[in-house]
XYZ file of C-alpha atoms in Angstrom:
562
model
C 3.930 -109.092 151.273
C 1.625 -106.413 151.883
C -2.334 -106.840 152.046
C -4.806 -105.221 149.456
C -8.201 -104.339 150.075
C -9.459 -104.284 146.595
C -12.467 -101.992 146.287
C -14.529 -104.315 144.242
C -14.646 -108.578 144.499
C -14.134 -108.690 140.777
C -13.991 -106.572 137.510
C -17.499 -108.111 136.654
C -18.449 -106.758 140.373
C -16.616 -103.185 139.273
C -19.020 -103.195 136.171
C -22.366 -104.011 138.242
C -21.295 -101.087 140.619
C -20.903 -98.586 138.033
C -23.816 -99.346 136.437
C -25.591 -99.236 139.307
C -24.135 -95.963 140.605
C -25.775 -93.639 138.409
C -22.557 -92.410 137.561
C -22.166 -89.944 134.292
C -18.917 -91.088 133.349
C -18.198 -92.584 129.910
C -16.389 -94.958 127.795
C -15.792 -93.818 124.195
C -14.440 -94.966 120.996
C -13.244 -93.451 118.188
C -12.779 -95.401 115.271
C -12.543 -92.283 113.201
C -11.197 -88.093 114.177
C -14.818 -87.647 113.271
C -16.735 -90.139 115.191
C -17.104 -90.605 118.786
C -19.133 -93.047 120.355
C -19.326 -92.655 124.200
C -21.238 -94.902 126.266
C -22.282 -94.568 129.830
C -21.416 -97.295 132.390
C -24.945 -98.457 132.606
C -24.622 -98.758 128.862
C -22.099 -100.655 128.924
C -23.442 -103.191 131.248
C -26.187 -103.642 129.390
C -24.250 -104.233 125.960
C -22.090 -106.600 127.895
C -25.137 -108.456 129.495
C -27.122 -108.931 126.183
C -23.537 -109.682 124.448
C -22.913 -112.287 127.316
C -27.107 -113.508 125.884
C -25.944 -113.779 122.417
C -22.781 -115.919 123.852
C -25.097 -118.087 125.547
C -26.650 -118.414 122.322
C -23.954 -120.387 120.500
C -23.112 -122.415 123.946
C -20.686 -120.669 125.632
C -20.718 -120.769 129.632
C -18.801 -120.743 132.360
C -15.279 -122.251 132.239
C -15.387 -121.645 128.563
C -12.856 -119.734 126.531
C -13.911 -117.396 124.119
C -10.742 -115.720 121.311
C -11.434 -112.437 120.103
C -9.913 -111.013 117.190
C -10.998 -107.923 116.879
C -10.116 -104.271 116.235
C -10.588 -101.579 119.028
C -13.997 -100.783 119.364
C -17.539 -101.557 120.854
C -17.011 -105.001 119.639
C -14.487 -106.089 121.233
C -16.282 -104.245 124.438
C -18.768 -106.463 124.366
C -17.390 -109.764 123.273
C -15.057 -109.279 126.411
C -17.114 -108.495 129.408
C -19.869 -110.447 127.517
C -17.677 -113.304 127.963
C -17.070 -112.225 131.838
C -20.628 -111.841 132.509
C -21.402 -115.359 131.430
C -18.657 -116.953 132.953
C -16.215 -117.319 130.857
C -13.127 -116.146 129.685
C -11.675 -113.944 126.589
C -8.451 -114.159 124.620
C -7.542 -111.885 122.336
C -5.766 -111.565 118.676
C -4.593 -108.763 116.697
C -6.975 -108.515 113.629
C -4.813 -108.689 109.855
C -4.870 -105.200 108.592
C -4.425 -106.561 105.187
C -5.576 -108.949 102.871
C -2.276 -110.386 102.260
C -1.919 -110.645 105.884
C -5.162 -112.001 106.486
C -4.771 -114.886 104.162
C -1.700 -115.482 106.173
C -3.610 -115.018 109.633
C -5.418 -118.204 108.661
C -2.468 -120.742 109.706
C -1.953 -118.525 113.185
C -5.736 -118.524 113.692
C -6.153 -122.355 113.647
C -2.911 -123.302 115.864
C -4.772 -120.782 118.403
C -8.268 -122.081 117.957
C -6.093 -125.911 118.515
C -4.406 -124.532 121.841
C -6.899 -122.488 123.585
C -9.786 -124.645 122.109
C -12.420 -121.648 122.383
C -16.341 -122.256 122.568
C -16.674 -119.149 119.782
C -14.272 -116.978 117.809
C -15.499 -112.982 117.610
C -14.475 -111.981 114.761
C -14.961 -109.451 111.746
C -17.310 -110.317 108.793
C -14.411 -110.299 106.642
C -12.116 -112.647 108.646
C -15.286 -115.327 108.830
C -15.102 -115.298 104.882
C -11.518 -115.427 104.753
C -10.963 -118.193 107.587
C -13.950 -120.849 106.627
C -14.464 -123.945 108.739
C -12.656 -123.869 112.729
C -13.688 -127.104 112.815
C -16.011 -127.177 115.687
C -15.591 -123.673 116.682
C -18.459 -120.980 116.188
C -17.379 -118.040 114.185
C -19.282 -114.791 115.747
C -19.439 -111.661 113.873
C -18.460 -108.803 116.254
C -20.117 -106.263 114.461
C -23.661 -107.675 114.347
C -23.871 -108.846 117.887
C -23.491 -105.102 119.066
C -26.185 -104.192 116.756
C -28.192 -107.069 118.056
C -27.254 -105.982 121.650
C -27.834 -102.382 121.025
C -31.480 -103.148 119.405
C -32.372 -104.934 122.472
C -33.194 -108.320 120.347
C -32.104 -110.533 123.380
C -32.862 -109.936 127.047
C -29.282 -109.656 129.237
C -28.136 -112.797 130.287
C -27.895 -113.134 134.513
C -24.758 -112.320 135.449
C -21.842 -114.762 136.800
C -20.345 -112.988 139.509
C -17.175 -114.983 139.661
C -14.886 -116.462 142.591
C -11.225 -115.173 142.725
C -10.023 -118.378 141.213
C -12.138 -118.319 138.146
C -9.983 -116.636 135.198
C -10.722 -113.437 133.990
C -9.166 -113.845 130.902
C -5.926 -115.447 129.244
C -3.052 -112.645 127.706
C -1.343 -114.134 124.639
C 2.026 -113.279 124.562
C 3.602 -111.361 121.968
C 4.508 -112.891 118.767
C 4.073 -112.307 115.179
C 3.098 -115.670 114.012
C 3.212 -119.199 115.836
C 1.485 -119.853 118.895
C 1.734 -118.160 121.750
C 1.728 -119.061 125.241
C -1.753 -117.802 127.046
C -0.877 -116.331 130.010
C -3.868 -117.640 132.457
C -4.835 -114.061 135.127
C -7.708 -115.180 137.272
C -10.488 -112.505 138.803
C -8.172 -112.632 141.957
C -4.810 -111.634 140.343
C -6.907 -108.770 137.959
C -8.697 -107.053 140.850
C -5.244 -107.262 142.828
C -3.191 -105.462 140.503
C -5.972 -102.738 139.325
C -5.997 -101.688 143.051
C -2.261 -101.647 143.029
C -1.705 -99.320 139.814
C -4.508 -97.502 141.909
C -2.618 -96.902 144.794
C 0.512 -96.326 142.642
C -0.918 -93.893 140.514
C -3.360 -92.478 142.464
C -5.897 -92.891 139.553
C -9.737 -91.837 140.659
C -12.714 -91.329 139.157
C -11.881 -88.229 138.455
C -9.474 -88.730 136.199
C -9.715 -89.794 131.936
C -7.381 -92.110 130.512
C -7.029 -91.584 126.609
C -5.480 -94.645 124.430
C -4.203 -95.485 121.647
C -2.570 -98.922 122.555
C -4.462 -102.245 120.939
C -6.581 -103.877 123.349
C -5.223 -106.967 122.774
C -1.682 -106.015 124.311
C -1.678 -105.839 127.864
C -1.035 -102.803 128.445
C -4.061 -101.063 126.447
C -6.118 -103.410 127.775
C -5.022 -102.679 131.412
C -5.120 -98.987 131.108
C -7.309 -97.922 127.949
C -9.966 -100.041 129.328
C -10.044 -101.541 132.846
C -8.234 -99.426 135.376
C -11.108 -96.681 134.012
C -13.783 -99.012 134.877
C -12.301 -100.080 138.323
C -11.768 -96.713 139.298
C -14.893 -95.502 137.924
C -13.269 -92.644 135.625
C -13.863 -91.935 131.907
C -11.678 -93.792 128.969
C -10.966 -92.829 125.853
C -9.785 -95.424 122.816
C -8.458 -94.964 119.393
C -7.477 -97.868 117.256
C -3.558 -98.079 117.033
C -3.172 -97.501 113.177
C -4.705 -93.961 113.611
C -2.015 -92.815 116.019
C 0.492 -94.124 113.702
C -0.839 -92.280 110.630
C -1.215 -89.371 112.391
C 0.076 -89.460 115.990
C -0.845 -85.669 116.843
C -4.683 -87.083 117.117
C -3.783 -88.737 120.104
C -3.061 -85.294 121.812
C -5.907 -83.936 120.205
C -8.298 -86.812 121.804
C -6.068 -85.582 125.020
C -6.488 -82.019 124.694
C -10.412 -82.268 124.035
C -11.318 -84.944 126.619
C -9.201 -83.263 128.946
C -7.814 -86.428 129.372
C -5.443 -86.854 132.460
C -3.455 -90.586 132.291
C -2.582 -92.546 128.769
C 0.280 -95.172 128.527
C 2.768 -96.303 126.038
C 5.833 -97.329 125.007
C 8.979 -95.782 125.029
C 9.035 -95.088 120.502
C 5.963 -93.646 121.174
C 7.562 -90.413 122.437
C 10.067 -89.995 119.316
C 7.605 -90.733 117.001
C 5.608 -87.596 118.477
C 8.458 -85.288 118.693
C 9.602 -86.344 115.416
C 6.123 -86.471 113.401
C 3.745 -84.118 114.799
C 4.736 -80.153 113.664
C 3.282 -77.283 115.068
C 0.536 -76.638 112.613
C -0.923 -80.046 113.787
C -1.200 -78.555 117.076
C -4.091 -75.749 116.670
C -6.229 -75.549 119.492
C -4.526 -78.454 121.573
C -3.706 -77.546 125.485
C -2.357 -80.274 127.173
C -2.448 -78.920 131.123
C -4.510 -81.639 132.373
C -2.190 -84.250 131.358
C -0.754 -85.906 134.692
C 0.967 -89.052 134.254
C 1.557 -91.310 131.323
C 3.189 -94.741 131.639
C 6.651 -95.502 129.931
C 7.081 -99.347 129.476
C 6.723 -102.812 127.443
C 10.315 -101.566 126.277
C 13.705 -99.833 127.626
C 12.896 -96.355 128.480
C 15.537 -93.817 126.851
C 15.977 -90.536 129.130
C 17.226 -89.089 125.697
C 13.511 -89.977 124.289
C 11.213 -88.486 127.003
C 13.358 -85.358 127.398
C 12.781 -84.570 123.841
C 9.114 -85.470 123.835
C 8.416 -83.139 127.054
C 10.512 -80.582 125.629
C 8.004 -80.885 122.638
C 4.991 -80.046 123.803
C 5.813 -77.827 127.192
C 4.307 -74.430 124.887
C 1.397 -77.072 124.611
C 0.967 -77.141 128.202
C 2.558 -80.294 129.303
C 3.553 -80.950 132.512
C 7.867 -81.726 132.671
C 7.622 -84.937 135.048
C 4.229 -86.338 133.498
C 6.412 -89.691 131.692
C 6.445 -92.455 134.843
C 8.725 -94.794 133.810
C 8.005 -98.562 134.776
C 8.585 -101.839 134.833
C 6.416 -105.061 134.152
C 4.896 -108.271 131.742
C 1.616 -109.729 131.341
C 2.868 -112.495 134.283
C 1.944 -109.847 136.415
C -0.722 -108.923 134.326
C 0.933 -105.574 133.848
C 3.212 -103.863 136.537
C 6.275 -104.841 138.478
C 7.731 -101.570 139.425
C 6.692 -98.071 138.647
C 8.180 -94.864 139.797
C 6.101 -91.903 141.843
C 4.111 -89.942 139.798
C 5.355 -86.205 139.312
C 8.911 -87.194 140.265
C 11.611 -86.395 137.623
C 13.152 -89.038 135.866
C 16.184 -90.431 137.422
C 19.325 -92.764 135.816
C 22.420 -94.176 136.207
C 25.820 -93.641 134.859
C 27.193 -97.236 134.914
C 30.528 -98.842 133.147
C 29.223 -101.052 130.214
C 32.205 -103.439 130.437
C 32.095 -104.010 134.628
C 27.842 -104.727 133.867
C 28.454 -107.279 131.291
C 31.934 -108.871 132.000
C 31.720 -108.589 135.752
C 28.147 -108.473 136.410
C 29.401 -105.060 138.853
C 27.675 -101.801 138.618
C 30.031 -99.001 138.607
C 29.232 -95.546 138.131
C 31.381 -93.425 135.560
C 30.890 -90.052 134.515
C 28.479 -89.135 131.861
C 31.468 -88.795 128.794
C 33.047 -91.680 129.592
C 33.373 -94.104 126.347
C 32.010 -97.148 128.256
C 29.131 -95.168 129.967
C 25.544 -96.545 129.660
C 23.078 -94.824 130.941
C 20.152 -96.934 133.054
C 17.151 -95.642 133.752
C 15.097 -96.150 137.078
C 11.979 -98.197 136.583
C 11.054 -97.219 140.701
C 10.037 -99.765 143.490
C 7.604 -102.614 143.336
C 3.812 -101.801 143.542
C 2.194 -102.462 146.486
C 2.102 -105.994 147.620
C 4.485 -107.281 145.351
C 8.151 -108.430 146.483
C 11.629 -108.338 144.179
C 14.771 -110.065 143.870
C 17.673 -110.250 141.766
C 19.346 -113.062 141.638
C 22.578 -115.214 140.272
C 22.705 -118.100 137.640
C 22.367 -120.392 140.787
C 19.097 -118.738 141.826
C 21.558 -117.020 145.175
C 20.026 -113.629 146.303
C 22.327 -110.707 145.392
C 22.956 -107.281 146.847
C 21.963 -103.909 145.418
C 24.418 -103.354 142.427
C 25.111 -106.713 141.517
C 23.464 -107.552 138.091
C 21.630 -110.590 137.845
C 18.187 -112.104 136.945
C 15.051 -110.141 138.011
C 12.216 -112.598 139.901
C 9.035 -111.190 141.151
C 6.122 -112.783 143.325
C 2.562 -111.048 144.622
C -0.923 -111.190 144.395
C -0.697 -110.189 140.403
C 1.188 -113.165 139.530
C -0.289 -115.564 137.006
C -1.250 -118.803 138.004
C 0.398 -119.840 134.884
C 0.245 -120.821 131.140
C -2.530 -122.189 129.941
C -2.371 -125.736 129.156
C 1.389 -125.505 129.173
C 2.322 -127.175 132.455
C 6.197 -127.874 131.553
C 6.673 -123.686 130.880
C 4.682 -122.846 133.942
C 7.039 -125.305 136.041
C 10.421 -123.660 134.363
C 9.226 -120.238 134.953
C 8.809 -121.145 138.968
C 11.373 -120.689 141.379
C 10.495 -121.913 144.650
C 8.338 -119.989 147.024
C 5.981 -118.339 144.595
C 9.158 -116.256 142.828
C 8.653 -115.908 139.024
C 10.986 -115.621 136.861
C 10.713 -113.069 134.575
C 13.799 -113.993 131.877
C 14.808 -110.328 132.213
C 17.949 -108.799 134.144
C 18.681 -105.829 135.628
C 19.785 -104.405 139.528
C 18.240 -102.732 142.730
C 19.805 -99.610 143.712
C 18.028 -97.947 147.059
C 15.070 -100.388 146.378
C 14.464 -99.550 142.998
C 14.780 -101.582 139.890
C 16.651 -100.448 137.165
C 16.906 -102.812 133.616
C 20.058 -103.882 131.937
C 19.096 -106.266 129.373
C 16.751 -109.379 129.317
C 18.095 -112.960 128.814
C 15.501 -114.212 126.465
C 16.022 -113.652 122.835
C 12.550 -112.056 122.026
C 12.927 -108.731 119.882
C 10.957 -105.520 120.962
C 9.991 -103.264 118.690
C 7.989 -100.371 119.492
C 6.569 -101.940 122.779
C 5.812 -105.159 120.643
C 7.326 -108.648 121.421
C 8.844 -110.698 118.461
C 10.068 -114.297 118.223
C 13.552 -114.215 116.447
C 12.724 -117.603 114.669
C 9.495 -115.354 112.571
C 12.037 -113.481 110.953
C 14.570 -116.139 110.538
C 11.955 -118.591 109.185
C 10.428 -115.884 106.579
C 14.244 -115.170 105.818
C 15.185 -119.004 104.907
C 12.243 -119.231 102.604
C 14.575 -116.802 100.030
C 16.746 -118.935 97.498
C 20.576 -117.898 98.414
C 19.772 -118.265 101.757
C 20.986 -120.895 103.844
C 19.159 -122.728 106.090
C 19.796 -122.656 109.562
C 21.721 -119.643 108.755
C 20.201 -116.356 109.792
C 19.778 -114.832 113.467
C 17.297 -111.926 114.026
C 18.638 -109.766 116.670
C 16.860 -106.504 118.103
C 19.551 -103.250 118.075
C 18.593 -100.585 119.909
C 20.810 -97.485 118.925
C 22.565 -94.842 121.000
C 19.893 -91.943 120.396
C 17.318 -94.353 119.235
C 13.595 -94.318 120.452
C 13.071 -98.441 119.804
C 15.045 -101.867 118.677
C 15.277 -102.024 115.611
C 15.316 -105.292 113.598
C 18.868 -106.280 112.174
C 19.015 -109.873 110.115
C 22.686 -111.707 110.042
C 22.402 -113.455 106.938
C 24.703 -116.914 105.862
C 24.920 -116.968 101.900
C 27.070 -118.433 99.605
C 26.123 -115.968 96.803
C 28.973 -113.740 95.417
C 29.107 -110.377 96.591
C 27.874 -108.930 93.373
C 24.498 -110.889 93.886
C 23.990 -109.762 97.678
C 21.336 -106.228 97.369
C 19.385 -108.551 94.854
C 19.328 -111.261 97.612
C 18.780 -108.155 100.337
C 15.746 -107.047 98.581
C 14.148 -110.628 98.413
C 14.750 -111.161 101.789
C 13.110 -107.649 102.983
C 10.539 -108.436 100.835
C 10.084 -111.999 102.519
C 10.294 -110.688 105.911
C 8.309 -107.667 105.642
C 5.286 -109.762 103.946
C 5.477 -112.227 106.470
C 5.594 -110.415 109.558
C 4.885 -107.078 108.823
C 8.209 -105.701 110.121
C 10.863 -104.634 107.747
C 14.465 -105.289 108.553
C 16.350 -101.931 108.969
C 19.839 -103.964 107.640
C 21.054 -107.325 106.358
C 24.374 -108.222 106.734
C 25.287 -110.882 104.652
C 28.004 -113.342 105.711
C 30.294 -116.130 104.877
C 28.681 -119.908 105.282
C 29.484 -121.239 109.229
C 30.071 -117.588 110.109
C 27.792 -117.519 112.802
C 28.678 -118.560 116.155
C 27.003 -121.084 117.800
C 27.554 -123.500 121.159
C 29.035 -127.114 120.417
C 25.259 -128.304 120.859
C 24.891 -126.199 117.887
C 22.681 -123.634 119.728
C 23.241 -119.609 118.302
C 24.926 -117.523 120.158
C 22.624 -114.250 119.787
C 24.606 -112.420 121.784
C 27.873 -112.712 120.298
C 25.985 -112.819 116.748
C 24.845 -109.384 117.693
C 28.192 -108.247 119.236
C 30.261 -109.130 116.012
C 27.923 -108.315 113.333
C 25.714 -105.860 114.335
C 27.875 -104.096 116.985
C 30.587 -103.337 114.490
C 33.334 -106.296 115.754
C 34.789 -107.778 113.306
C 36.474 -110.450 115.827
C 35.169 -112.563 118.879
């Protein structure tokens, strides 16, 4: 492996610097097109050290865990370096973004509050009402410990500069309700990988990111909010359900803040070419748009060639989509390609990748040609291997699982000791659950072995949507697989439900529209189709395991046979 030289001890040690630089740089939020609210670095130390106060308040300190569930905003700013500054360290939750789903939240809330076992919750005034009694935990309202903070009611609390071992903060893993596992990133792995996206990107503080991604995914978190600080550049954030209402704000926020990096996931560029028209577009000059991160799902070539065909009158620049590879284990990146190059893929024959496990290059009209894009070489520091079912290295070309192992790496799940163990592979090597090949040192993605579903850069337990599907009368139980389907010239999975029912035929779009209903209520995702079946249609392993594959293959794929 190669050495770093991080440029800072910690991020708490990036924040003192900046504020201590004199530097004119900003952070800014905008809740609303109409309403910015930018603060310098020094600001923002401040908020974070009279936050980190209030904290201390309610008895949190060092080696605590604080859970955040917040939207995007100053908020959430402060409740998470606040929590750095005094030592301890923040989780984060998506925040309901409807009553119905609120009232649901309140199962999800207390399993996390049980795992993570947090000194204080930050939450929203609402959510308080809505949740009642954590038991033991306090319940912090987000909203009027910034206005406390900003008012200067309580003097900033010393600052805990921490060692690399301490944990910066723990990423929950995707997952629309249960409990998820808390990935554990210490100050150590964080400063690590910020220099490596650094190097990789050659992000300065000269350049702007502009986000839209939720700061609780690790991705917006990563680059709407830290790599700016590290590097000592401006940031720009907008709360997720804005850019979905109306994505063209996001290049609006890019166009005025001159904003030079973003990331996001690989819908993300559909849903702009698709949804923004040119009368959204007055005024917007997208020149000093460099590079944008493509990841958290399988980057489609089709996708970003229609997005940058977009918006070239618009000013931006053809190679500015980097495509890349990565998971909050690493606390972001893996593998990321150069900056400015174009976008490269392979040809490969679909039946040699997943009969023979042999890449084999075809020509682009071939009927078994799938096309795989280039996700580029590890960052800096970090090492890659692909390797067989019996952990054997293999050769470029030869598909097989993808293990990683560098300075980024978690030191684990949090409280989970069994899943940290299984996810080890001797000599530091993680294993990721994804698989894919090396081709002239570069990774390139072929599929993933675990079942989660992926939609629009979000992670989704199958067993949500199967569970919220066997609550429906008609269906049976133990008899419906969720399964992610990513179409030809499609921009994300989309979710597909194989359905056992014992219903006649005549009864099945009544029982469809329950079950959307279900689903959709539930988890907030709406299947795109149902396909009912015949009782002990779906395939599963003589330990009575389901076969998700093969469920997919026959019912979803279009076979009709095994």
């Amino acid at each position: 492996m190669t050495a770093l030289h991080p440029r800072h001890q910690s991020i708490v040690h990036a924040l003192v610097a900046r504020a201590e630089s004199g530097s004119t740089m900003e952070l800014t939020m905008v809740p609303e097109p109409t309403r910015a609210e930018s603060r310098r670095y020094d600001a923002v130390f401040d908020l974070a050290g009279r936050a980190a106060a209030i904290l201390a308040e309610h008895g949190v300190g060092p080696g605590d865990r604080i859970l955040i569930c917040l939207p995007a905003g100053w908020p959430f700013v402060a409740a998470f370096f606040g929590a750095q500054v005094c030592g301890a360290a923040p989780a984060s939750v998506a925040l309901p973004t409807t009553f119905g789903a609120a009232a649901g939240f309140d199962g999800q809330l207390k399993e996390l509050v049980g795992y993570l076992r947090p000194a204080a919750v930050v939450t929203t005034a609402a959510m308080i009402e809505a949740t009642g009694d954590l038991a033991d935990t306090v319940l912090i309202d987000g909203d009027a410990m910034v206005a406390r903070a900003a008012a200067a009611q309580v003097a900033p609390h010393p600052v805990h500069l921490p060692e690399p071992d301490e944990l910066a903060f723990i990423q929950l893993t995707s997952g629309s309700t249960g409990t998820p596992k808390g990935v554990m990133v210490s100050h150590g792995n964080l400063i690590a990988h910020l220099e490596q996206l650094t190097l990789a990107t050659g992000w300065s503080a000269e350049d702007i990111g502009v986000s839209w991604l939720p700061l609780y995914h690790d991705m917006g978190l990563v680059a709407g909010l830290l790599l700016p600080l590290y590097t000592g550049g401006g940031g720009v954030v907008m709360p997720p359900t804005r850019f979905l209402r109306a994505p063209a704000e996001w290049l609006h926020l890019m166009s005025h803040f001159r904003g030079t990096t973003a990331a996001a996931p690989n819908f993300a560029y559909g849903y702009l070419a698709d949804r923004v028209k040119d009368e959204h577009l007055a005024g917007v000059d997208l020149s000093s748009w460099r590079v944008v991160f493509c990841g958290a799902e399988p980057v489609n070539p089709t996708t970003i060639q229609r997005f940058t065909d977009r918006f070239t009158q618009w000013g931006l620049r053809p190679n500015v989509v980097v495509p890349c590879y990565g998971m909050a284990e690493a606390v972001l990146g893996i593998t990321m390609t150069p900056p400015a190059d174009p976008m490269r893929y392979d040809t490969i024959d679909r039946q040699a990748a997943v009969a023979d496990a042999r890449v084999v290059d075809v020509e682009a009209d071939s009927p078994h040609a799938l096309r795989v894009v280039d996700c580029g070489a590890p960052v800096v520091g970090t090492d890659l291997r692909i390797v067989d079912d019996q952990g054997t290295e293999l050769g470029e070309d030869r598909i097989g699982h993808i293990q990683f192992r560098g300075p980024s790496r978690t030191v684990g799940y949090f409280d989970l000791p069994q899943a940290t163990a299984e996810a080890l592979d001797g000599a530091g090597w993680w294993k990721t659950g994804d698989v894919g090949y090396l081709r002239d040192g570069s990774l390139r993605i072929t599929g993933r072995a675990k079942d989660l579903v992926i939609i629009r850069g979000a992670n989704y337990f199958p067993s949500d949507f199967e569970q919220a599907a066997e609550t429906v009368p008609g269906v049976r139980l133990g008899g419906v697989v969720a399964v992610g389907y990513l179409a030809e010239d499609g921009d994300s999975e989309e979710l597909h439900l194989v359905v056992e029912t014992e219903l006649d035929a005549e009864q099945h779009d009544t029982l469809r529209a329950s079950i959307l209903s279900a689903v959709s209520a539930r988890t907030g995702v709406p299947p795109v189709a149902i396909h009912m079946v015949p009782r002990r249609s779906i395939p599963k392993t003589t330990s009575g395991k389901v076969q998700r594959s093969l469920t997919r293959r026959r019912f979803v794929d279009g076979w009709t046979r095994p």
